[in-house]
Amino acid sequence: MPLSTLYRPFSTKPHTNHKNQKEAEGDKRRQRDCRREYRDEQACVLDAAISHVVRLGWSEEAMICGAKDVGLSPSIVGSFARKEAALVEYFMDLCLQKLADKIESGLDLPDLILSQRISKIVRTRLEMQIPYISKWHQALSIQAQPVNISTSLKQRAILVDEIWDAAGDQSMDINWYVKRTVLGGIYSATEVYMLTDHSPGSFLSMNPLIFA
């Protein structure tokens, strides 16, 4: 019997397995790349859709317009499981990033006392919503839906934590939770007030942020 026949199971099978493993790894990489590309396309759609919110609201129509703006088929909007919610959540994340950038670039916070630092950061964040104030009641309604509420609460918790950290809070005890709960309530109350009074700079003149 030829030696090649005797040793074929040992000489060829590992090679075949190695080849299959490499092909499988290649397939996984391509799938990851496709998913990443698709997520990037979704982000482009959401980013472009924001410019249509003032006219069309936080809606599927705004997302369709965003898709067209970036040269994608409107059918991509169907890939968003929670269409309008995805748009609102993207805007919230975008504003958080902008706020972090502003804080990092300097808001003249060191010269202020704690309550003034908190007030300035909150106002800086809320100013980002002013261009969309006529549609913000719709955004709040979307966030309050049962399927969206957990993400909404998580985003607001991250925002409040970012504000306190930027203001220089170093508390590690029960006050850490109390301060964030109080600020979350004040932030939400000011946000709702903005919906009831559209006079120029009205909410900017408020100063309810007084801390011991």
PDB file of C-alpha atoms in Angstrom:
ATOM      1  CA  MET A   1       0.000   0.000   0.000  1.00  0.00           C
ATOM      2  CA  PRO A   2       1.463   3.370  -0.943  1.00  0.00           C
ATOM      3  CA  LEU A   3       2.671   5.543   1.891  1.00  0.00           C
ATOM      4  CA  SER A   4       0.537   8.379   0.563  1.00  0.00           C
ATOM      5  CA  THR A   5      -2.549   6.309   1.236  1.00  0.00           C
ATOM      6  CA  LEU A   6      -1.457   5.476   4.765  1.00  0.00           C
ATOM      7  CA  TYR A   7      -0.639   9.045   5.745  1.00  0.00           C
ATOM      8  CA  ARG A   8      -3.370  10.858   3.836  1.00  0.00           C
ATOM      9  CA  PRO A   9      -5.668  11.246   6.915  1.00  0.00           C
ATOM     10  CA  PHE A  10      -2.808  12.854   8.814  1.00  0.00           C
ATOM     11  CA  SER A  11      -1.268  14.920   6.048  1.00  0.00           C
ATOM     12  CA  THR A  12      -4.345  16.321   4.325  1.00  0.00           C
ATOM     13  CA  LYS A  13      -7.087  16.664   6.946  1.00  0.00           C
ATOM     14  CA  PRO A  14      -5.280  19.212   9.144  1.00  0.00           C
ATOM     15  CA  HIS A  15      -4.522  21.230   6.022  1.00  0.00           C
ATOM     16  CA  THR A  16      -8.189  21.127   5.032  1.00  0.00           C
ATOM     17  CA  ASN A  17      -9.301  22.126   8.540  1.00  0.00           C
ATOM     18  CA  HIS A  18      -6.830  25.009   8.575  1.00  0.00           C
ATOM     19  CA  LYS A  19      -8.141  26.173   5.210  1.00  0.00           C
ATOM     20  CA  ASN A  20     -11.737  25.932   6.399  1.00  0.00           C
ATOM     21  CA  GLN A  21     -10.859  27.807   9.578  1.00  0.00           C
ATOM     22  CA  LYS A  22      -9.225  30.593   7.574  1.00  0.00           C
ATOM     23  CA  GLU A  23     -12.255  30.784   5.291  1.00  0.00           C
ATOM     24  CA  ALA A  24     -14.575  30.911   8.309  1.00  0.00           C
ATOM     25  CA  GLU A  25     -12.511  33.673   9.886  1.00  0.00           C
ATOM     26  CA  GLY A  26     -12.575  35.536   6.591  1.00  0.00           C
ATOM     27  CA  ASP A  27     -16.348  35.214   6.438  1.00  0.00           C
ATOM     28  CA  LYS A  28     -16.664  36.529   9.998  1.00  0.00           C
ATOM     29  CA  ARG A  29     -14.449  39.511   9.176  1.00  0.00           C
ATOM     30  CA  ARG A  30     -16.513  40.297   6.094  1.00  0.00           C
ATOM     31  CA  GLN A  31     -19.709  40.037   8.135  1.00  0.00           C
ATOM     32  CA  ARG A  32     -18.300  42.368  10.794  1.00  0.00           C
ATOM     33  CA  ASP A  33     -17.188  44.805   8.110  1.00  0.00           C
ATOM     34  CA  CYS A  34     -20.644  44.693   6.531  1.00  0.00           C
ATOM     35  CA  ARG A  35     -22.336  45.285   9.877  1.00  0.00           C
ATOM     36  CA  ARG A  36     -19.948  48.162  10.640  1.00  0.00           C
ATOM     37  CA  GLU A  37     -20.562  49.681   7.213  1.00  0.00           C
ATOM     38  CA  TYR A  38     -24.301  49.304   7.709  1.00  0.00           C
ATOM     39  CA  ARG A  39     -24.129  50.971  11.134  1.00  0.00           C
ATOM     40  CA  ASP A  40     -22.100  53.785   9.585  1.00  0.00           C
ATOM     41  CA  GLU A  41     -24.769  54.205   6.922  1.00  0.00           C
ATOM     42  CA  GLN A  42     -27.473  54.281   9.577  1.00  0.00           C
ATOM     43  CA  ALA A  43     -25.560  56.948  11.493  1.00  0.00           C
ATOM     44  CA  CYS A  44     -25.252  59.014   8.302  1.00  0.00           C
ATOM     45  CA  VAL A  45     -29.012  58.756   7.772  1.00  0.00           C
ATOM     46  CA  LEU A  46     -29.761  59.860  11.343  1.00  0.00           C
ATOM     47  CA  ASP A  47     -27.268  62.706  11.165  1.00  0.00           C
ATOM     48  CA  ALA A  48     -28.791  64.000   7.948  1.00  0.00           C
ATOM     49  CA  ALA A  49     -32.348  63.478   9.208  1.00  0.00           C
ATOM     50  CA  ILE A  50     -31.853  65.929  12.074  1.00  0.00           C
ATOM     51  CA  SER A  51     -31.827  68.824   9.618  1.00  0.00           C
ATOM     52  CA  HIS A  52     -35.388  67.870   8.620  1.00  0.00           C
ATOM     53  CA  VAL A  53     -36.784  67.607  12.163  1.00  0.00           C
ATOM     54  CA  VAL A  54     -37.930  71.227  12.391  1.00  0.00           C
ATOM     55  CA  ARG A  55     -40.102  70.729   9.313  1.00  0.00           C
ATOM     56  CA  LEU A  56     -41.113  67.073   9.639  1.00  0.00           C
ATOM     57  CA  GLY A  57     -40.673  66.343  13.334  1.00  0.00           C
ATOM     58  CA  TRP A  58     -38.990  63.297  14.844  1.00  0.00           C
ATOM     59  CA  SER A  59     -40.497  61.081  12.198  1.00  0.00           C
ATOM     60  CA  GLU A  60     -39.909  58.391   9.637  1.00  0.00           C
ATOM     61  CA  GLU A  61     -40.401  61.040   6.961  1.00  0.00           C
ATOM     62  CA  ALA A  62     -37.420  62.997   8.308  1.00  0.00           C
ATOM     63  CA  MET A  63     -35.335  59.824   8.207  1.00  0.00           C
ATOM     64  CA  ILE A  64     -36.354  59.119   4.622  1.00  0.00           C
ATOM     65  CA  CYS A  65     -35.267  62.627   3.656  1.00  0.00           C
ATOM     66  CA  GLY A  66     -31.992  62.033   5.496  1.00  0.00           C
ATOM     67  CA  ALA A  67     -31.393  58.828   3.541  1.00  0.00           C
ATOM     68  CA  LYS A  68     -31.954  60.657   0.259  1.00  0.00           C
ATOM     69  CA  ASP A  69     -29.607  63.446   1.345  1.00  0.00           C
ATOM     70  CA  VAL A  70     -26.721  60.995   1.776  1.00  0.00           C
ATOM     71  CA  GLY A  71     -27.500  59.085  -1.406  1.00  0.00           C
ATOM     72  CA  LEU A  72     -28.980  55.977   0.188  1.00  0.00           C
ATOM     73  CA  SER A  73     -32.199  54.179  -0.596  1.00  0.00           C
ATOM     74  CA  PRO A  74     -35.118  55.185   1.643  1.00  0.00           C
ATOM     75  CA  SER A  75     -35.588  51.463   2.278  1.00  0.00           C
ATOM     76  CA  ILE A  76     -32.730  51.635   4.793  1.00  0.00           C
ATOM     77  CA  VAL A  77     -35.159  53.316   7.188  1.00  0.00           C
ATOM     78  CA  GLY A  78     -36.874  49.940   7.490  1.00  0.00           C
ATOM     79  CA  SER A  79     -33.740  48.575   9.176  1.00  0.00           C
ATOM     80  CA  PHE A  80     -34.343  50.726  12.256  1.00  0.00           C
ATOM     81  CA  ALA A  81     -36.305  48.707  14.786  1.00  0.00           C
ATOM     82  CA  ARG A  82     -37.539  51.836  16.611  1.00  0.00           C
ATOM     83  CA  LYS A  83     -37.432  54.435  13.880  1.00  0.00           C
ATOM     84  CA  GLU A  84     -38.437  57.703  15.564  1.00  0.00           C
ATOM     85  CA  ALA A  85     -36.858  56.632  18.852  1.00  0.00           C
ATOM     86  CA  ALA A  86     -33.563  55.927  17.073  1.00  0.00           C
ATOM     87  CA  LEU A  87     -33.576  59.488  15.754  1.00  0.00           C
ATOM     88  CA  VAL A  88     -34.256  61.033  19.170  1.00  0.00           C
ATOM     89  CA  GLU A  89     -31.670  58.818  20.863  1.00  0.00           C
ATOM     90  CA  TYR A  90     -29.076  59.685  18.228  1.00  0.00           C
ATOM     91  CA  PHE A  91     -29.736  63.376  18.859  1.00  0.00           C
ATOM     92  CA  MET A  92     -29.345  62.877  22.614  1.00  0.00           C
ATOM     93  CA  ASP A  93     -26.018  61.088  22.130  1.00  0.00           C
ATOM     94  CA  LEU A  94     -24.890  63.775  19.692  1.00  0.00           C
ATOM     95  CA  CYS A  95     -25.702  66.536  22.178  1.00  0.00           C
ATOM     96  CA  LEU A  96     -23.878  64.692  24.954  1.00  0.00           C
ATOM     97  CA  GLN A  97     -20.774  64.500  22.781  1.00  0.00           C
ATOM     98  CA  LYS A  98     -21.061  68.190  21.892  1.00  0.00           C
ATOM     99  CA  LEU A  99     -21.430  69.056  25.561  1.00  0.00           C
ATOM    100  CA  ALA A 100     -18.341  67.020  26.457  1.00  0.00           C
ATOM    101  CA  ASP A 101     -16.400  68.784  23.698  1.00  0.00           C
ATOM    102  CA  LYS A 102     -17.512  72.211  24.952  1.00  0.00           C
ATOM    103  CA  ILE A 103     -16.537  71.339  28.504  1.00  0.00           C
ATOM    104  CA  GLU A 104     -13.163  70.073  27.354  1.00  0.00           C
ATOM    105  CA  SER A 105     -12.521  73.149  25.212  1.00  0.00           C
ATOM    106  CA  GLY A 106     -13.390  75.377  28.161  1.00  0.00           C
ATOM    107  CA  LEU A 107     -16.537  76.924  29.607  1.00  0.00           C
ATOM    108  CA  ASP A 108     -14.703  79.118  32.143  1.00  0.00           C
ATOM    109  CA  LEU A 109     -15.950  76.846  34.918  1.00  0.00           C
ATOM    110  CA  PRO A 110     -13.041  77.047  37.404  1.00  0.00           C
ATOM    111  CA  ASP A 111     -13.831  80.655  38.317  1.00  0.00           C
ATOM    112  CA  LEU A 112     -17.427  79.811  39.273  1.00  0.00           C
ATOM    113  CA  ILE A 113     -18.871  78.325  42.429  1.00  0.00           C
ATOM    114  CA  LEU A 114     -20.421  74.864  42.209  1.00  0.00           C
ATOM    115  CA  SER A 115     -24.038  75.962  41.696  1.00  0.00           C
ATOM    116  CA  GLN A 116     -22.959  78.375  38.954  1.00  0.00           C
ATOM    117  CA  ARG A 117     -20.949  75.667  37.218  1.00  0.00           C
ATOM    118  CA  ILE A 118     -23.937  73.322  37.275  1.00  0.00           C
ATOM    119  CA  SER A 119     -26.238  76.052  35.995  1.00  0.00           C
ATOM    120  CA  LYS A 120     -23.910  76.974  33.141  1.00  0.00           C
ATOM    121  CA  ILE A 121     -23.452  73.384  32.005  1.00  0.00           C
ATOM    122  CA  VAL A 122     -27.198  72.669  32.133  1.00  0.00           C
ATOM    123  CA  ARG A 123     -27.977  75.798  30.146  1.00  0.00           C
ATOM    124  CA  THR A 124     -25.289  74.965  27.594  1.00  0.00           C
ATOM    125  CA  ARG A 125     -26.892  71.555  27.074  1.00  0.00           C
ATOM    126  CA  LEU A 126     -30.470  72.867  26.894  1.00  0.00           C
ATOM    127  CA  GLU A 127     -29.474  75.535  24.384  1.00  0.00           C
ATOM    128  CA  MET A 128     -28.817  72.705  21.941  1.00  0.00           C
ATOM    129  CA  GLN A 129     -32.542  71.907  21.949  1.00  0.00           C
ATOM    130  CA  ILE A 130     -33.723  75.445  21.189  1.00  0.00           C
ATOM    131  CA  PRO A 131     -33.675  75.007  17.372  1.00  0.00           C
ATOM    132  CA  TYR A 132     -36.002  72.011  17.815  1.00  0.00           C
ATOM    133  CA  ILE A 133     -38.166  73.375  20.615  1.00  0.00           C
ATOM    134  CA  SER A 134     -41.312  73.421  18.490  1.00  0.00           C
ATOM    135  CA  LYS A 135     -40.960  69.640  18.048  1.00  0.00           C
ATOM    136  CA  TRP A 136     -39.484  68.725  21.417  1.00  0.00           C
ATOM    137  CA  HIS A 137     -42.826  67.740  22.936  1.00  0.00           C
ATOM    138  CA  GLN A 138     -42.900  64.993  20.309  1.00  0.00           C
ATOM    139  CA  ALA A 139     -39.399  63.867  21.326  1.00  0.00           C
ATOM    140  CA  LEU A 140     -40.450  63.667  24.982  1.00  0.00           C
ATOM    141  CA  SER A 141     -43.519  61.664  23.996  1.00  0.00           C
ATOM    142  CA  ILE A 142     -41.388  59.211  22.035  1.00  0.00           C
ATOM    143  CA  GLN A 143     -38.959  58.838  24.933  1.00  0.00           C
ATOM    144  CA  ALA A 144     -41.825  58.141  27.329  1.00  0.00           C
ATOM    145  CA  GLN A 145     -43.144  55.174  25.346  1.00  0.00           C
ATOM    146  CA  PRO A 146     -42.691  51.879  27.256  1.00  0.00           C
ATOM    147  CA  VAL A 147     -40.413  50.380  24.625  1.00  0.00           C
ATOM    148  CA  ASN A 148     -38.123  53.440  24.755  1.00  0.00           C
ATOM    149  CA  ILE A 149     -38.221  54.469  28.406  1.00  0.00           C
ATOM    150  CA  SER A 150     -35.248  52.374  29.570  1.00  0.00           C
ATOM    151  CA  THR A 151     -32.910  53.869  26.982  1.00  0.00           C
ATOM    152  CA  SER A 152     -34.258  57.346  27.703  1.00  0.00           C
ATOM    153  CA  LEU A 153     -33.613  57.013  31.440  1.00  0.00           C
ATOM    154  CA  LYS A 154     -30.143  55.633  30.812  1.00  0.00           C
ATOM    155  CA  GLN A 155     -29.243  58.535  28.522  1.00  0.00           C
ATOM    156  CA  ARG A 156     -30.476  61.092  31.055  1.00  0.00           C
ATOM    157  CA  ALA A 157     -28.588  59.380  33.864  1.00  0.00           C
ATOM    158  CA  ILE A 158     -25.400  59.541  31.804  1.00  0.00           C
ATOM    159  CA  LEU A 159     -26.056  63.213  31.053  1.00  0.00           C
ATOM    160  CA  VAL A 160     -26.620  64.119  34.714  1.00  0.00           C
ATOM    161  CA  ASP A 161     -23.500  62.205  35.731  1.00  0.00           C
ATOM    162  CA  GLU A 162     -21.491  64.039  33.055  1.00  0.00           C
ATOM    163  CA  ILE A 163     -22.738  67.395  34.360  1.00  0.00           C
ATOM    164  CA  TRP A 164     -21.791  66.631  37.969  1.00  0.00           C
ATOM    165  CA  ASP A 165     -18.387  65.266  36.977  1.00  0.00           C
ATOM    166  CA  ALA A 166     -17.667  68.333  34.839  1.00  0.00           C
ATOM    167  CA  ALA A 167     -18.696  70.571  37.717  1.00  0.00           C
ATOM    168  CA  GLY A 168     -16.084  68.896  39.898  1.00  0.00           C
ATOM    169  CA  ASP A 169     -18.254  66.844  42.230  1.00  0.00           C
ATOM    170  CA  GLN A 170     -16.144  64.394  44.228  1.00  0.00           C
ATOM    171  CA  SER A 171     -18.788  62.902  46.515  1.00  0.00           C
ATOM    172  CA  MET A 172     -18.631  59.138  47.059  1.00  0.00           C
ATOM    173  CA  ASP A 173     -21.362  58.615  49.653  1.00  0.00           C
ATOM    174  CA  ILE A 174     -25.169  58.671  49.515  1.00  0.00           C
ATOM    175  CA  ASN A 175     -24.939  62.295  48.364  1.00  0.00           C
ATOM    176  CA  TRP A 176     -23.720  61.001  44.990  1.00  0.00           C
ATOM    177  CA  TYR A 177     -27.172  59.526  44.343  1.00  0.00           C
ATOM    178  CA  VAL A 178     -29.107  62.364  45.959  1.00  0.00           C
ATOM    179  CA  LYS A 179     -27.362  65.041  43.907  1.00  0.00           C
ATOM    180  CA  ARG A 180     -27.970  63.247  40.646  1.00  0.00           C
ATOM    181  CA  THR A 181     -31.609  62.589  41.456  1.00  0.00           C
ATOM    182  CA  VAL A 182     -32.187  66.236  42.367  1.00  0.00           C
ATOM    183  CA  LEU A 183     -30.388  67.524  39.276  1.00  0.00           C
ATOM    184  CA  GLY A 184     -32.300  65.099  37.064  1.00  0.00           C
ATOM    185  CA  GLY A 185     -35.562  66.508  38.383  1.00  0.00           C
ATOM    186  CA  ILE A 186     -34.435  70.110  37.910  1.00  0.00           C
ATOM    187  CA  TYR A 187     -33.213  69.374  34.391  1.00  0.00           C
ATOM    188  CA  SER A 188     -36.514  67.759  33.408  1.00  0.00           C
ATOM    189  CA  ALA A 189     -38.551  70.580  34.989  1.00  0.00           C
ATOM    190  CA  THR A 190     -36.561  73.209  33.080  1.00  0.00           C
ATOM    191  CA  GLU A 191     -36.927  71.190  29.891  1.00  0.00           C
ATOM    192  CA  VAL A 192     -40.727  71.111  30.283  1.00  0.00           C
ATOM    193  CA  TYR A 193     -40.763  74.838  31.110  1.00  0.00           C
ATOM    194  CA  MET A 194     -39.080  75.504  27.778  1.00  0.00           C
ATOM    195  CA  LEU A 195     -42.108  73.969  26.058  1.00  0.00           C
ATOM    196  CA  THR A 196     -44.536  76.336  27.787  1.00  0.00           C
ATOM    197  CA  ASP A 197     -42.723  79.626  27.215  1.00  0.00           C
ATOM    198  CA  HIS A 198     -41.240  80.376  23.802  1.00  0.00           C
ATOM    199  CA  SER A 199     -40.259  83.986  24.492  1.00  0.00           C
ATOM    200  CA  PRO A 200     -36.630  84.671  23.486  1.00  0.00           C
ATOM    201  CA  GLY A 201     -34.188  83.703  26.220  1.00  0.00           C
ATOM    202  CA  SER A 202     -36.940  83.056  28.737  1.00  0.00           C
ATOM    203  CA  PHE A 203     -35.521  79.875  30.247  1.00  0.00           C
ATOM    204  CA  LEU A 204     -32.023  81.318  30.125  1.00  0.00           C
ATOM    205  CA  SER A 205     -33.032  83.901  32.695  1.00  0.00           C
ATOM    206  CA  MET A 206     -34.067  81.184  35.147  1.00  0.00           C
ATOM    207  CA  ASN A 207     -31.718  80.216  37.940  1.00  0.00           C
ATOM    208  CA  PRO A 208     -33.366  77.415  39.914  1.00  0.00           C
ATOM    209  CA  LEU A 209     -30.093  75.597  40.453  1.00  0.00           C
ATOM    210  CA  ILE A 210     -29.194  76.374  44.038  1.00  0.00           C
ATOM    211  CA  PHE A 211     -27.229  73.762  45.961  1.00  0.00           C
ATOM    212  CA  ALA A 212     -25.971  73.720  49.509  1.00  0.00           C
TER     213      ALA A 212
END
